[in-house]
């Protein structure tokens, strides 16, 4: 689970990491009022879980409450890089003398946490590691020992002298967040040294381990302010597992394993999946109808692939579900259906007899994926 910047900063503050004073605003008027509270100037930052806000117009330095209101009005009126925006963070303006970088992340290749500090901030850290490795310091943290003062000195001694101790304290705070809140990533890009000598976390990226949410109820509650994707909401209401992706083929399958392999086969056919939906073990006609409605309501979908392997699920009922769904929703796109397993022949016969112009039967999974990919490419063109 990724936190929003303002949530990450609240968590940082609770662990003693200094952050700019900030107020969350859900309306242009609130952004104006917040700017007045902060002394008449502010930074207005769009709250989305995607990077590159600085370059993309998602961060505005406002010199007056008026400017903050105008910036917030624009940000709140349109999605940012496809992500819905319901809030902006209005922060005090600070005088930056230098931008730095600090992060701790789980390094899966070693199974330990990796602390990183860079003497440059606001930059792409992977790029920096490639081009100027001497500007970056890395240390794997032994979980039995943690981050001790000598580790912190080693990590920070490439920074300007006046920033070292303060960044060391911030790293210790970040390690607290990681360990106590079950985070797998805490990243501050940029961490800034101010002209008055303070060091502040100007940005916050925090990822919490989903497997630990059961013991982090306060963090799970932060989800309540996440904007709800209406399609995802409908799927959840109907008890279906739905995941949104950014390709063009909508995928419906039964069982996680089959759905995953369907994703792979579609990918191999040269097109990405727009989303996928697992109708689960007992795919009823009703569940199939709702699934198709959900998948088709995603405007990115250019073709649909229904891939069902009948076990307990009976393919004849799935076929009836598909036909029922097509009475409820007028499909914009073609639907490739591959049925195999229990009552598959019966299912195929039902579809054939119906002769629906939008249904494209396919005999094998590979053929089905290729047909769906072709149709998506044709539809996208
Ligand atoms: P990101 O691009 O989405 O990662 O957004 P960041 O929160 O990292 O901000 C991007 C850039 O905006 C920073 O690197 C700063 O240069 C600038 N910025 C953000 N807040 C302030 C501020 O209070 N004062 C000034 N002068 N610049 C800021
Ligand atoms: Mn950043």
XYZ file of C-alpha atoms in Angstrom, residues 2-240:
239
model
C 1.451 3.329 -1.101
C 0.725 6.358 1.044
C 0.025 9.810 -0.281
C 2.701 12.427 0.329
C 0.687 14.150 3.049
C 0.092 10.831 4.816
C 3.758 9.932 4.601
C 4.701 13.296 6.051
C 2.254 12.875 8.945
C 3.914 9.544 9.672
C 7.371 11.147 9.416
C 6.365 13.903 11.844
C 5.179 11.326 14.377
C 8.634 9.741 14.234
C 10.389 13.051 14.758
C 11.391 13.693 11.145
C 11.102 17.417 10.369
C 8.682 18.307 7.545
C 7.387 21.668 6.305
C 4.201 22.979 7.913
C 1.354 21.838 5.678
C -2.429 21.796 5.388
C -4.480 19.427 3.215
C -7.067 21.228 1.066
C -9.991 19.707 -0.818
C -11.199 22.920 -2.443
C -9.642 26.047 -3.980
C -11.102 28.119 -1.133
C -9.462 25.858 1.434
C -6.123 26.234 -0.406
C -6.503 30.020 -0.217
C -7.303 29.889 3.518
C -4.370 27.547 4.132
C -2.023 29.928 2.330
C -3.241 32.783 4.533
C -2.599 30.641 7.619
C 0.907 29.883 6.345
C 1.779 33.569 6.031
C 0.545 34.555 2.557
C 2.778 32.420 0.316
C 2.760 28.640 -0.160
C 3.609 25.641 -2.292
C 0.545 23.855 -3.680
C 1.216 20.170 -4.377
C -1.168 17.818 -6.143
C -1.720 14.624 -4.113
C -1.370 11.646 -6.442
C 0.610 8.434 -6.274
C 2.777 9.169 -9.269
C 6.118 10.932 -9.518
C 7.279 13.787 -11.684
C 4.829 16.301 -10.294
C 7.441 19.027 -10.346
C 7.909 18.847 -14.098
C 4.266 18.112 -14.875
C 2.645 21.197 -13.340
C 1.676 19.365 -10.161
C 3.675 21.712 -7.929
C 3.072 25.447 -7.921
C 4.921 28.063 -5.901
C 2.174 30.525 -4.978
C 3.176 34.044 -3.951
C -0.306 35.025 -2.821
C -3.476 33.319 -1.522
C -5.061 34.185 -4.889
C -2.393 32.266 -6.790
C -2.789 29.284 -4.467
C -6.536 29.274 -5.051
C -6.088 29.392 -8.834
C -3.492 26.599 -8.774
C -5.671 24.400 -6.567
C -8.712 25.031 -8.766
C -6.810 23.778 -11.790
C -5.315 20.771 -9.996
C -8.644 19.682 -8.523
C -10.474 19.983 -11.843
C -8.495 17.438 -13.851
C -6.751 14.100 -13.349
C -2.964 14.259 -13.053
C -1.352 11.778 -15.476
C -4.593 9.807 -15.400
C -4.834 9.772 -11.599
C -7.906 11.315 -9.970
C -7.172 14.302 -7.730
C -9.289 14.958 -4.668
C -6.791 16.877 -2.517
C -3.813 19.174 -2.662
C -1.217 19.744 0.025
C -0.567 23.401 0.806
C 2.810 23.904 2.441
C 4.863 26.744 3.808
C 7.519 28.114 1.441
C 11.071 27.358 2.478
C 14.403 28.750 1.306
C 16.301 25.802 -0.148
C 20.075 25.968 -0.099
C 20.676 22.445 -1.341
C 18.646 19.365 -2.369
C 19.727 15.945 -1.039
C 18.290 12.428 -1.053
C 17.674 9.764 1.590
C 15.849 6.454 1.453
C 15.641 3.048 3.036
C 14.131 0.208 1.079
C 13.836 -3.542 1.300
C 16.471 -5.028 -1.000
C 14.870 -8.303 -2.076
C 18.084 -9.629 -3.581
C 19.790 -9.682 -0.174
C 16.690 -9.892 2.009
C 17.814 -6.910 4.073
C 17.060 -3.219 4.167
C 19.229 -0.896 2.150
C 19.863 2.669 3.302
C 20.846 5.243 0.690
C 22.005 8.831 0.881
C 22.861 11.124 -2.015
C 24.409 14.554 -2.140
C 21.977 15.477 -4.928
C 18.209 15.515 -4.648
C 15.156 15.963 -6.837
C 16.885 13.682 -9.346
C 16.149 10.187 -10.612
C 18.152 8.076 -8.194
C 18.674 5.126 -10.556
C 20.041 7.542 -13.116
C 22.357 9.039 -10.496
C 23.593 5.582 -9.480
C 24.523 4.932 -13.121
C 26.066 8.234 -14.047
C 27.559 9.600 -10.807
C 27.893 6.712 -8.343
C 30.282 8.768 -6.210
C 27.334 11.022 -5.267
C 25.511 8.072 -3.694
C 26.223 6.080 -0.532
C 24.590 2.714 0.215
C 24.565 0.468 3.248
C 22.762 -2.794 3.954
C 21.280 -2.746 7.435
C 21.810 -5.762 9.657
C 18.414 -6.234 11.346
C 20.098 -7.454 14.559
C 22.162 -4.287 14.822
C 20.030 -1.624 13.165
C 21.373 1.769 12.118
C 23.987 2.816 14.696
C 25.741 6.196 14.942
C 28.848 4.883 13.148
C 26.638 3.675 10.265
C 25.018 7.088 10.103
C 28.398 8.841 10.035
C 29.532 6.579 7.215
C 26.367 7.201 5.230
C 26.352 10.980 5.627
C 30.002 11.928 5.256
C 29.603 12.782 1.581
C 27.165 15.578 2.490
C 27.980 19.207 3.275
C 29.423 19.281 6.810
C 26.586 21.280 8.337
C 23.943 18.771 7.118
C 25.541 15.530 8.300
C 24.269 15.242 11.871
C 20.755 16.358 10.973
C 20.540 13.929 8.056
C 21.856 11.211 10.384
C 18.967 11.896 12.783
C 16.520 11.820 9.884
C 17.907 8.463 8.693
C 17.435 7.066 12.188
C 13.848 8.362 12.082
C 13.287 6.779 8.672
C 14.537 3.463 9.997
C 12.032 3.772 12.880
C 9.233 4.328 10.379
C 10.383 1.335 8.341
C 10.664 -1.000 11.307
C 7.702 0.125 13.400
C 5.178 0.801 10.643
C 6.120 -2.229 8.501
C 7.182 -0.116 5.541
C 9.126 -1.609 2.640
C 10.119 1.808 1.310
C 10.655 5.234 2.847
C 12.078 7.740 0.403
C 12.736 11.454 0.744
C 13.429 13.078 -2.616
C 14.382 15.792 -2.100
C 15.582 16.100 1.440
C 16.523 19.772 1.691
C 19.134 21.767 3.514
C 17.673 25.209 4.146
C 19.446 28.536 4.158
C 18.768 28.779 7.914
C 20.603 25.468 8.451
C 17.586 23.210 9.050
C 17.089 19.985 7.115
C 13.521 19.058 6.089
C 11.817 16.196 4.270
C 10.305 18.101 1.329
C 8.715 15.008 -0.204
C 7.677 11.639 1.226
C 7.184 8.323 -0.472
C 6.151 5.497 1.838
C 5.092 1.963 0.914
C 3.616 -0.257 3.622
C 3.852 -4.035 3.365
C 0.313 -5.217 2.569
C 0.959 -8.443 4.471
C 1.459 -6.423 7.661
C -1.690 -4.308 7.419
C -3.515 -6.610 9.822
C -1.275 -5.317 12.591
C -1.246 -1.711 11.375
C -4.933 -0.810 11.700
C -4.191 2.921 11.864
C -2.395 2.768 8.557
C -5.081 0.708 6.898
C -7.547 3.420 7.940
C -5.605 5.901 5.798
C -7.153 4.148 2.802
C -10.463 5.797 3.628
C -9.267 8.980 1.910
C -8.064 7.237 -1.256
C -10.198 8.224 -4.244
C -12.410 5.305 -5.218
C -12.301 4.085 -8.797
C -16.005 3.550 -9.618
C -15.289 0.423 -11.676
C -13.245 -1.110 -8.902
C -15.945 -0.236 -6.409
C -18.637 -2.071 -8.423
C -16.435 -5.147 -8.691
C -15.774 -5.174 -4.967
C -19.483 -4.778 -4.195
C -20.132 -7.862 -6.319
C -17.385 -9.798 -4.534
C -15.148 -9.976 -7.622
